[in-house]
């Protein structure tokens, strides 16, 4: 992976959450489904956990417990960032040879059935696989997909 800024990596993670097809057929083969769901949950819930942990100490005038509450708050706020970081890195990771071959077969099948896709990449990454899988689920019928899932 190139030397991208941390913020670009988080942005790529957000993009990948929308690009990846969260489908039950893919769950046994890829961790993306679990990471995306956990990250979406963390984005919604963890800021509240962070605020509540600090406010509870303040409400009970327990300022001796404030350092621990701050650590809990920082940890809670880091959880969605960890998911976005992983997804951003994964999006730009090249596919292993077996998955690259699967990507090529799937790409060829879509094109042979008249689908429009970006040109096939010689060194595909997970983002190209996500785009191809999305197109396959939209365009190919279930009998065509059964071979792969």
PDB file of C-alpha atoms in Angstrom, residues 1 3-4 9-10 13 21 25 27 39 46-47 52 68 81-82 92 102 107 109 129 137 149:
ATOM      1  CA  UNK A   1       0.000   0.000   0.000  1.00  0.00           C
ATOM      2  CA  UNK A   3       2.023   6.130   1.852  1.00  0.00           C
ATOM      3  CA  UNK A   4      -1.466   7.518   2.220  1.00  0.00           C
ATOM      4  CA  UNK A   9      -7.331   5.647   4.888  1.00  0.00           C
ATOM      5  CA  UNK A  10     -10.373   6.400   7.069  1.00  0.00           C
ATOM      6  CA  UNK A  13     -12.773   2.678   4.828  1.00  0.00           C
ATOM      7  CA  UNK A  21     -22.028  -6.130  -0.886  1.00  0.00           C
ATOM      8  CA  UNK A  25     -23.517 -15.690   0.662  1.00  0.00           C
ATOM      9  CA  UNK A  27     -20.217 -14.046   5.068  1.00  0.00           C
ATOM     10  CA  UNK A  39     -18.027  -0.570  12.584  1.00  0.00           C
ATOM     11  CA  UNK A  46     -19.506   4.395  21.017  1.00  0.00           C
ATOM     12  CA  UNK A  47     -19.676   8.225  21.093  1.00  0.00           C
ATOM     13  CA  UNK A  52     -21.737   8.671  29.460  1.00  0.00           C
ATOM     14  CA  UNK A  68     -10.264   5.878  34.174  1.00  0.00           C
ATOM     15  CA  UNK A  81     -11.741   4.332  13.869  1.00  0.00           C
ATOM     16  CA  UNK A  82     -10.187   0.878  14.140  1.00  0.00           C
ATOM     17  CA  UNK A  92      -6.462  -1.203  -1.272  1.00  0.00           C
ATOM     18  CA  UNK A 102     -12.103 -15.875  -9.082  1.00  0.00           C
ATOM     19  CA  UNK A 107     -15.674 -10.441 -14.461  1.00  0.00           C
ATOM     20  CA  UNK A 109     -19.029 -14.027 -16.878  1.00  0.00           C
ATOM     21  CA  UNK A 129     -13.717  -7.424  -6.236  1.00  0.00           C
ATOM     22  CA  UNK A 137     -25.558  -9.796  -7.637  1.00  0.00           C
ATOM     23  CA  UNK A 149     -21.451 -19.453  -3.886  1.00  0.00           C
TER      24      UNK A 149
END
